[in-house]
Amino acid sequence: MDRKLQENKKNKRRYGAIGIFLLACVIMLSFVSCGKGKKEEGQTTPAGEQGQNGFAGANPELVKKNAEKYAATTAVSVGNTDISMEKAMFLIYSMEVQGNSYAAYHEAQYGTDYWEMVYDEEGRTTRDIFKEETIDALIQYAVLYDCAVKNGMSLTAEETAQNDAYVEQLKSILSAEETERGGFTTENLREVCAWIRLAERYYDKMTENLGVSLDSVRKTINKEDYKEYETEYLYLATTYYDEEYNVCEESEEEKKAVRAQMQDYYEQVSEGITFEELEKNDEALVRNVRTFLAKGEGAEEAYAKAAAKLSQGEVSEPVQTEYGVYLIRMLDDECTKTYEAVVKAEYELQRSEAFEAAYKVLLAEYAVAVNEEAWRDIVFGATVSILE
């Protein structure tokens, strides 16, 4: 049945859905080192465990059966092209990984089911919203891929190699059950990821042609408004917390001792001793990096004033603040981290807005139909990747 595309619905579709998949991919790949299957330092994976429980340990007959079923089932039709559930299953998996990361936090904090949480006055749940967003993303990728092909675009040899490497990373985090449920094979993973990659290439080209570039955005943002300092410091406290967590000042005698100690450290630094070496020899000494805007918060007033006087690599004499005493080293007096982050955020916003308007026009050229029957039994959070 045809899916009507209404412009003013409360549940407006995310025409910038290109970012949904990218976010999900970041989350998935982060599991390689800090989530799924993480081992304590020093531990090793028992022989054969990865093969038994991972991609390689999936039942090949079940994988083949599901892969063939999904490949033969149309998820959506866009123009003259039928997009199979094979491609949809990968997007479903990606979105479930993203959603399950939210669900784990939500359920730990509130003890309620994230996926069954009512999203709006119409009674739609989080599951419903994720399904709609996934269908939207699938349609969007199909349109962009079609445009890329019509414009003679294809992946370069380097991009194909990058795609193959990415698939190998995905395989390293897929469990045997996920591989079976998704019908994932090396071949179909490579195909769907290449399909998405080429669609994203066209998205980049399209937004660039719409006049949105990092250079154009930089011209609209005053760099001086984000003048920033990156510093490293050593710190000894002259305050402490009482039993009721109130901040209390040390005695004048203790403060004097702390200042004297920091003066001694300053003299050692002047003679060539590093901050790191000093930190190792004093458990009370705190070493850290602090980045702050010249016109904003992020550092105590005394700290900010002292740091602003430093040249690159220079170290301040002891600086007394409300809470303690610092030695400050200037790491970068022309730091642009916040400025670049603001530029990137504004760039993505302008890209999304420009793309949204253009995509509405582009989408109108395609007849779109969703195979509602194929999606009826898809339950987000319990289809491919299931929260443990």
CSV table of C-alpha atoms in Angstrom, one decimal:
chain,number,residue,atom,x,y,z
A,1,MET,CA,0.0,0.0,0.0
A,2,ASP,CA,1.3,3.5,-0.8
A,3,ARG,CA,2.7,5.5,2.1
A,4,LYS,CA,1.5,9.1,2.0
A,5,LEU,CA,4.2,11.7,2.6
A,6,GLN,CA,2.6,14.5,4.5
A,7,GLU,CA,4.6,17.7,5.0
A,8,ASN,CA,2.9,19.1,8.1
A,9,LYS,CA,2.4,16.0,10.2
A,10,LYS,CA,3.4,16.2,13.9
A,11,ASN,CA,5.6,13.2,13.2
A,12,LYS,CA,7.4,14.9,10.4
A,13,ARG,CA,9.9,12.5,8.7
A,14,ARG,CA,13.5,13.1,9.2
A,15,TYR,CA,14.7,14.1,5.7
A,16,GLY,CA,18.1,14.3,7.3
A,17,ALA,CA,18.0,10.6,8.1
A,18,ILE,CA,21.3,10.2,6.4
A,19,GLY,CA,22.8,11.0,9.8
A,20,ILE,CA,20.8,8.3,11.6
A,21,PHE,CA,22.8,5.4,10.0
A,22,LEU,CA,26.1,7.2,10.5
A,23,LEU,CA,25.4,7.6,14.3
A,24,ALA,CA,24.4,3.9,14.5
A,25,CYS,CA,27.6,2.9,12.9
A,26,VAL,CA,29.7,4.9,15.3
A,27,ILE,CA,27.9,3.2,18.2
A,28,MET,CA,28.3,-0.3,16.7
A,29,LEU,CA,32.0,0.1,16.1
A,30,SER,CA,32.6,1.5,19.5
A,31,PHE,CA,31.4,-1.8,20.9
A,32,VAL,CA,34.6,-3.4,19.5
A,33,SER,CA,36.6,-1.8,22.2
A,34,CYS,CA,34.3,-0.6,24.9
A,35,GLY,CA,31.1,-2.6,24.9
A,36,LYS,CA,29.9,-5.8,23.4
A,37,GLY,CA,32.3,-8.6,24.3
A,38,LYS,CA,34.6,-6.4,26.2
A,39,LYS,CA,37.2,-8.2,28.3
A,40,GLU,CA,39.0,-7.0,31.4
A,41,GLU,CA,42.6,-6.0,30.9
A,42,GLY,CA,44.8,-9.0,30.9
A,43,GLN,CA,42.1,-11.4,30.1
A,44,THR,CA,42.1,-13.4,26.9
A,45,THR,CA,39.3,-14.9,24.8
A,46,PRO,CA,39.1,-18.7,25.3
A,47,ALA,CA,40.2,-20.7,22.3
A,48,GLY,CA,37.3,-21.0,19.8
A,49,GLU,CA,34.9,-18.7,21.7
A,50,GLN,CA,34.9,-16.0,19.1
A,51,GLY,CA,34.3,-18.5,16.3
A,52,GLN,CA,31.5,-20.2,18.2
A,53,ASN,CA,29.7,-17.1,19.3
A,54,GLY,CA,30.5,-14.6,16.5
A,55,PHE,CA,29.8,-14.2,12.8
A,56,ALA,CA,31.9,-17.3,11.9
A,57,GLY,CA,29.9,-19.4,14.4
A,58,ALA,CA,26.5,-18.8,12.9
A,59,ASN,CA,24.6,-21.7,11.4
A,60,PRO,CA,25.2,-21.4,7.7
A,61,GLU,CA,22.0,-23.1,6.7
A,62,LEU,CA,19.9,-20.7,8.8
A,63,VAL,CA,21.9,-17.7,7.5
A,64,LYS,CA,21.3,-18.8,3.9
A,65,LYS,CA,17.6,-19.5,4.5
A,66,ASN,CA,17.0,-16.0,6.0
A,67,ALA,CA,19.2,-14.3,3.4
A,68,GLU,CA,17.3,-15.8,0.6
A,69,LYS,CA,14.0,-15.0,2.2
A,70,TYR,CA,14.9,-11.4,2.8
A,71,ALA,CA,16.4,-11.0,-0.7
A,72,ALA,CA,13.1,-12.3,-2.2
A,73,THR,CA,10.9,-9.9,-0.2
A,74,THR,CA,10.4,-6.3,-1.2
A,75,ALA,CA,10.6,-3.8,1.7
A,76,VAL,CA,9.9,-0.6,-0.3
A,77,SER,CA,9.5,0.3,-4.0
A,78,VAL,CA,11.1,3.5,-5.0
A,79,GLY,CA,10.5,4.5,-8.6
A,80,ASN,CA,11.1,1.4,-10.7
A,81,THR,CA,13.3,-0.2,-8.1
A,82,ASP,CA,12.3,-2.7,-5.5
A,83,ILE,CA,14.5,-2.5,-2.4
A,84,SER,CA,14.7,-5.8,-0.6
A,85,MET,CA,14.3,-6.7,3.1
A,86,GLU,CA,17.9,-7.8,2.8
A,87,LYS,CA,19.0,-4.2,2.8
A,88,ALA,CA,16.3,-3.3,5.3
A,89,MET,CA,17.6,-5.9,7.8
A,90,PHE,CA,20.9,-4.2,8.0
A,91,LEU,CA,19.4,-0.8,8.7
A,92,ILE,CA,17.1,-2.5,11.3
A,93,TYR,CA,20.1,-4.0,13.0
A,94,SER,CA,22.0,-0.6,12.9
A,95,MET,CA,19.0,1.2,14.4
A,96,GLU,CA,18.4,-1.5,17.0
A,97,VAL,CA,22.0,-1.3,18.2
A,98,GLN,CA,21.5,2.5,18.6
A,99,GLY,CA,18.2,2.0,20.4
A,100,ASN,CA,19.4,-0.7,22.6
A,101,SER,CA,22.2,1.5,23.9
A,102,TYR,CA,19.6,4.0,24.9
A,103,ALA,CA,17.4,1.3,26.3
A,104,ALA,CA,20.1,-0.1,28.6
A,105,TYR,CA,20.6,3.3,30.2
A,106,HIS,CA,16.9,4.1,30.3
A,107,GLU,CA,16.0,0.8,32.0
A,108,ALA,CA,18.9,1.1,34.5
A,109,GLN,CA,17.8,4.6,35.4
A,110,TYR,CA,14.0,4.3,35.4
A,111,GLY,CA,13.3,0.6,35.5
A,112,THR,CA,10.8,0.8,32.6
A,113,ASP,CA,10.9,-0.5,29.0
A,114,TYR,CA,12.4,2.0,26.7
A,115,TRP,CA,11.0,0.4,23.6
A,116,GLU,CA,7.4,0.4,24.9
A,117,MET,CA,7.6,4.0,26.1
A,118,VAL,CA,4.8,6.0,24.6
A,119,TYR,CA,6.3,8.7,22.3
A,120,ASP,CA,3.4,11.0,21.5
A,121,GLU,CA,-0.3,11.8,22.0
A,122,GLU,CA,-1.2,9.4,19.2
A,123,GLY,CA,0.1,6.6,21.3
A,124,ARG,CA,3.0,5.6,19.2
A,125,THR,CA,5.8,3.9,21.0
A,126,THR,CA,9.6,4.2,20.6
A,127,ARG,CA,9.4,1.0,18.6
A,128,ASP,CA,7.0,2.7,16.2
A,129,ILE,CA,9.2,5.7,15.8
A,130,PHE,CA,12.3,3.7,15.1
A,131,LYS,CA,10.4,1.7,12.5
A,132,GLU,CA,9.2,4.8,10.7
A,133,GLU,CA,12.7,6.4,10.8
A,134,THR,CA,14.2,3.2,9.4
A,135,ILE,CA,11.7,3.1,6.5
A,136,ASP,CA,12.4,6.8,5.8
A,137,ALA,CA,16.1,6.1,5.8
A,138,LEU,CA,15.7,3.2,3.4
A,139,ILE,CA,13.7,5.3,1.0
A,140,GLN,CA,16.1,8.1,1.2
A,141,TYR,CA,19.1,5.9,0.5
A,142,ALA,CA,17.3,4.4,-2.5
A,143,VAL,CA,16.6,7.8,-3.9
A,144,LEU,CA,20.1,9.0,-3.4
A,145,TYR,CA,21.7,5.8,-4.7
A,146,ASP,CA,19.5,6.1,-7.9
A,147,CYS,CA,20.6,9.7,-8.4
A,148,ALA,CA,24.3,8.7,-7.9
A,149,VAL,CA,24.0,6.0,-10.6
A,150,LYS,CA,22.2,8.3,-13.0
A,151,ASN,CA,25.0,10.8,-12.5
A,152,GLY,CA,27.6,8.2,-13.4
A,153,MET,CA,29.0,7.9,-9.8
A,154,SER,CA,30.6,4.7,-8.5
A,155,LEU,CA,32.9,3.8,-5.7
A,156,THR,CA,36.6,4.1,-6.3
A,157,ALA,CA,39.0,1.2,-5.7
A,158,GLU,CA,40.1,2.9,-2.5
A,159,GLU,CA,36.5,3.3,-1.3
A,160,THR,CA,35.7,-0.3,-2.1
A,161,ALA,CA,38.7,-1.4,0.0
A,162,GLN,CA,37.5,0.9,2.8
A,163,ASN,CA,34.0,-0.7,2.5
A,164,ASP,CA,35.5,-4.2,2.7
A,165,ALA,CA,37.5,-3.2,5.8
A,166,TYR,CA,34.4,-1.8,7.4
A,167,VAL,CA,32.5,-5.0,6.8
A,168,GLU,CA,35.2,-7.0,8.5
A,169,GLN,CA,34.9,-4.7,11.5
A,170,LEU,CA,31.1,-5.3,11.5
A,171,LYS,CA,31.7,-9.0,11.3
A,172,SER,CA,33.9,-8.8,14.4
A,173,ILE,CA,31.0,-7.5,16.5
A,174,LEU,CA,28.1,-9.5,15.1
A,175,SER,CA,27.0,-12.4,17.3
A,176,ALA,CA,26.1,-15.7,15.8
A,177,GLU,CA,22.4,-15.1,16.6
A,178,GLU,CA,22.4,-11.7,15.0
A,179,THR,CA,24.1,-13.1,11.9
A,180,GLU,CA,21.5,-15.8,11.7
A,181,ARG,CA,18.5,-13.5,12.4
A,182,GLY,CA,19.7,-10.9,9.9
A,183,GLY,CA,20.7,-13.4,7.3
A,184,PHE,CA,24.0,-11.6,7.1
A,185,THR,CA,26.7,-12.9,4.8
A,186,THR,CA,30.0,-11.3,3.8
A,187,GLU,CA,28.6,-10.7,0.3
A,188,ASN,CA,25.4,-9.1,1.3
A,189,LEU,CA,27.0,-6.9,4.0
A,190,ARG,CA,29.5,-5.6,1.4
A,191,GLU,CA,26.6,-4.9,-1.0
A,192,VAL,CA,24.4,-3.0,1.4
A,193,CYS,CA,27.3,-1.0,2.9
A,194,ALA,CA,28.5,-0.1,-0.6
A,195,TRP,CA,24.9,0.9,-1.5
A,196,ILE,CA,24.8,3.2,1.5
A,197,ARG,CA,28.3,4.5,0.9
A,198,LEU,CA,27.5,5.6,-2.6
A,199,ALA,CA,24.2,7.2,-1.5
A,200,GLU,CA,26.1,9.2,1.1
A,201,ARG,CA,28.6,10.2,-1.6
A,202,TYR,CA,25.7,11.7,-3.6
A,203,TYR,CA,24.4,13.4,-0.4
A,204,ASP,CA,27.8,15.1,-0.1
A,205,LYS,CA,27.8,16.2,-3.7
A,206,MET,CA,24.2,17.4,-3.5
A,207,THR,CA,24.7,19.6,-0.5
A,208,GLU,CA,27.9,21.0,-1.9
A,209,ASN,CA,26.1,21.9,-5.1
A,210,LEU,CA,23.5,23.6,-2.9
A,211,GLY,CA,26.2,26.0,-1.8
A,212,VAL,CA,26.9,24.6,1.7
A,213,SER,CA,30.6,24.1,2.4
A,214,LEU,CA,32.8,24.4,5.5
A,215,ASP,CA,34.4,27.5,3.9
A,216,SER,CA,31.0,29.2,3.4
A,217,VAL,CA,30.0,28.5,7.0
A,218,ARG,CA,33.4,29.7,8.4
A,219,LYS,CA,32.7,33.1,6.8
A,220,THR,CA,29.5,33.5,8.9
A,221,ILE,CA,31.2,32.7,12.3
A,222,ASN,CA,33.5,35.1,14.0
A,223,LYS,CA,36.6,33.2,15.0
A,224,GLU,CA,37.5,35.7,17.7
A,225,ASP,CA,34.2,34.9,19.5
A,226,TYR,CA,35.7,31.5,20.1
A,227,LYS,CA,39.3,32.4,21.1
A,228,GLU,CA,40.4,29.6,23.2
A,229,TYR,CA,43.3,28.4,25.4
A,230,GLU,CA,44.4,24.9,25.9
A,231,THR,CA,46.4,24.5,29.1
A,232,GLU,CA,47.9,21.8,31.3
A,233,TYR,CA,48.0,22.3,35.0
A,234,LEU,CA,49.2,20.9,38.4
A,235,TYR,CA,46.9,21.5,41.3
A,236,LEU,CA,46.9,21.3,45.1
A,237,ALA,CA,43.6,22.0,46.9
A,238,THR,CA,43.2,24.5,49.7
A,239,THR,CA,39.6,23.4,50.3
A,240,TYR,CA,37.9,20.2,51.3
A,241,TYR,CA,34.4,18.7,51.7
A,242,ASP,CA,33.0,18.1,55.1
A,243,GLU,CA,30.6,15.2,56.0
A,244,GLU,CA,27.7,17.1,54.5
A,245,TYR,CA,29.6,17.8,51.3
A,246,ASN,CA,30.0,21.5,52.1
A,247,VAL,CA,33.1,23.2,50.7
A,248,CYS,CA,35.4,24.2,53.6
A,249,GLU,CA,38.6,26.2,53.5
A,250,GLU,CA,41.8,24.8,55.0
A,251,SER,CA,43.6,26.8,57.8
A,252,GLU,CA,45.8,29.7,56.8
A,253,GLU,CA,48.8,27.6,57.9
A,254,GLU,CA,47.8,24.8,55.6
A,255,LYS,CA,47.2,27.2,52.7
A,256,LYS,CA,50.6,28.7,53.3
A,257,ALA,CA,52.2,25.2,53.2
A,258,VAL,CA,50.4,24.4,49.9
A,259,ARG,CA,51.6,27.7,48.3
A,260,ALA,CA,55.2,27.0,49.4
A,261,GLN,CA,55.0,23.5,48.0
A,262,MET,CA,53.7,24.8,44.7
A,263,GLN,CA,56.5,27.4,44.6
A,264,ASP,CA,59.0,24.6,45.1
A,265,TYR,CA,57.4,22.7,42.2
A,266,TYR,CA,57.5,25.8,40.0
A,267,GLU,CA,61.3,26.1,40.6
A,268,GLN,CA,61.7,22.4,39.8
A,269,VAL,CA,59.8,22.9,36.5
A,270,SER,CA,62.0,25.9,35.7
A,271,GLU,CA,65.0,23.6,36.1
A,272,GLY,CA,63.5,21.0,33.6
A,273,ILE,CA,61.4,18.7,35.7
A,274,THR,CA,58.2,17.8,33.9
A,275,PHE,CA,54.6,18.0,35.2
A,276,GLU,CA,54.3,14.2,34.7
A,277,GLU,CA,57.4,13.5,36.9
A,278,LEU,CA,56.1,15.7,39.7
A,279,GLU,CA,52.7,14.1,39.6
A,280,LYS,CA,54.2,10.6,40.1
A,281,ASN,CA,55.9,11.7,43.3
A,282,ASP,CA,53.0,13.4,45.0
A,283,GLU,CA,49.6,11.6,45.3
A,284,ALA,CA,47.9,14.8,46.3
A,285,LEU,CA,49.0,16.6,43.2
A,286,VAL,CA,46.4,16.6,40.3
A,287,ARG,CA,47.6,17.0,36.7
A,288,ASN,CA,45.0,17.6,33.9
A,289,VAL,CA,44.3,19.5,30.7
A,290,ARG,CA,41.9,22.4,30.7
A,291,THR,CA,40.5,24.1,27.6
A,292,PHE,CA,38.4,27.2,28.0
A,293,LEU,CA,37.2,30.2,26.0
A,294,ALA,CA,38.7,33.6,26.6
A,295,LYS,CA,35.2,35.2,26.7
A,296,GLY,CA,33.4,32.4,28.5
A,297,GLU,CA,33.3,30.1,31.5
A,298,GLY,CA,35.5,27.1,31.9
A,299,ALA,CA,38.1,28.4,34.4
A,300,GLU,CA,38.2,30.4,37.5
A,301,GLU,CA,38.8,34.1,37.0
A,302,ALA,CA,42.4,34.0,38.5
A,303,TYR,CA,43.2,30.9,36.4
A,304,ALA,CA,41.9,32.5,33.2
A,305,LYS,CA,43.8,35.8,33.8
A,306,ALA,CA,47.1,34.0,34.5
A,307,ALA,CA,46.8,31.7,31.6
A,308,ALA,CA,46.0,34.6,29.2
A,309,LYS,CA,49.4,36.1,30.0
A,310,LEU,CA,51.3,33.0,29.0
A,311,SER,CA,53.1,32.3,25.7
A,312,GLN,CA,53.2,28.9,24.1
A,313,GLY,CA,55.0,26.4,26.4
A,314,GLU,CA,55.4,28.9,29.2
A,315,VAL,CA,54.5,28.0,32.8
A,316,SER,CA,53.0,30.4,35.3
A,317,GLU,CA,54.1,30.9,38.8
A,318,PRO,CA,51.7,29.5,41.5
A,319,VAL,CA,48.2,30.9,41.0
A,320,GLN,CA,45.8,31.0,44.0
A,321,THR,CA,42.2,30.5,43.2
A,322,GLU,CA,39.1,30.0,45.4
A,323,TYR,CA,39.6,26.3,45.6
A,324,GLY,CA,43.4,25.7,45.4
A,325,VAL,CA,46.7,26.6,43.9
A,326,TYR,CA,47.8,25.9,40.2
A,327,LEU,CA,50.8,25.8,38.1
A,328,ILE,CA,49.6,26.4,34.5
A,329,ARG,CA,51.4,25.5,31.3
A,330,MET,CA,50.2,27.0,28.0
A,331,LEU,CA,49.8,24.2,25.5
A,332,ASP,CA,48.0,26.2,22.7
A,333,ASP,CA,47.2,29.9,22.9
A,334,GLU,CA,45.5,29.7,19.5
A,335,CYS,CA,43.3,26.6,20.2
A,336,THR,CA,40.4,26.2,17.7
A,337,LYS,CA,38.7,23.1,19.1
A,338,THR,CA,35.5,24.9,20.1
A,339,TYR,CA,35.5,27.1,17.0
A,340,GLU,CA,35.9,24.1,14.7
A,341,ALA,CA,33.1,22.2,16.6
A,342,VAL,CA,30.8,25.2,16.2
A,343,VAL,CA,31.6,25.5,12.5
A,344,LYS,CA,31.0,21.7,12.0
A,345,ALA,CA,27.7,21.8,13.9
A,346,GLU,CA,26.5,24.8,11.9
A,347,TYR,CA,27.7,23.2,8.7
A,348,GLU,CA,25.8,20.0,9.4
A,349,LEU,CA,22.7,22.1,10.3
A,350,GLN,CA,22.8,24.1,7.1
A,351,ARG,CA,23.5,21.0,5.1
A,352,SER,CA,20.5,19.3,6.6
A,353,GLU,CA,18.2,22.2,6.0
A,354,ALA,CA,19.4,22.7,2.4
A,355,PHE,CA,19.1,19.0,1.8
A,356,GLU,CA,15.6,18.8,3.3
A,357,ALA,CA,14.2,21.4,0.9
A,358,ALA,CA,15.9,19.9,-2.1
A,359,TYR,CA,15.0,16.3,-1.1
A,360,LYS,CA,11.3,17.1,-0.9
A,361,VAL,CA,11.4,18.2,-4.6
A,362,LEU,CA,13.6,15.2,-5.5
A,363,LEU,CA,11.4,12.7,-3.7
A,364,ALA,CA,8.3,14.0,-5.5
A,365,GLU,CA,9.7,12.6,-8.7
A,366,TYR,CA,9.6,9.0,-7.3
A,367,ALA,CA,6.6,6.8,-6.8
A,368,VAL,CA,7.1,5.3,-3.3
A,369,ALA,CA,5.3,2.3,-1.9
A,370,VAL,CA,5.9,0.5,1.3
A,371,ASN,CA,5.3,-3.3,1.6
A,372,GLU,CA,3.4,-3.0,4.9
A,373,GLU,CA,3.0,-6.7,5.2
A,374,ALA,CA,6.8,-7.2,5.2
A,375,TRP,CA,7.1,-4.7,8.0
A,376,ARG,CA,4.2,-5.9,10.1
A,377,ASP,CA,6.1,-8.5,12.1
A,378,ILE,CA,9.2,-6.3,12.5
A,379,VAL,CA,9.5,-5.5,16.3
A,380,PHE,CA,12.3,-3.1,17.0
A,381,GLY,CA,14.5,-4.1,19.8
A,382,ALA,CA,13.7,-7.8,19.2
A,383,THR,CA,14.4,-8.4,15.5
A,384,VAL,CA,18.1,-8.7,14.9
A,385,SER,CA,19.9,-7.2,17.9
A,386,ILE,CA,18.2,-7.9,21.2
A,387,LEU,CA,19.0,-6.1,24.5
A,388,GLU,CA,20.7,-8.6,26.8
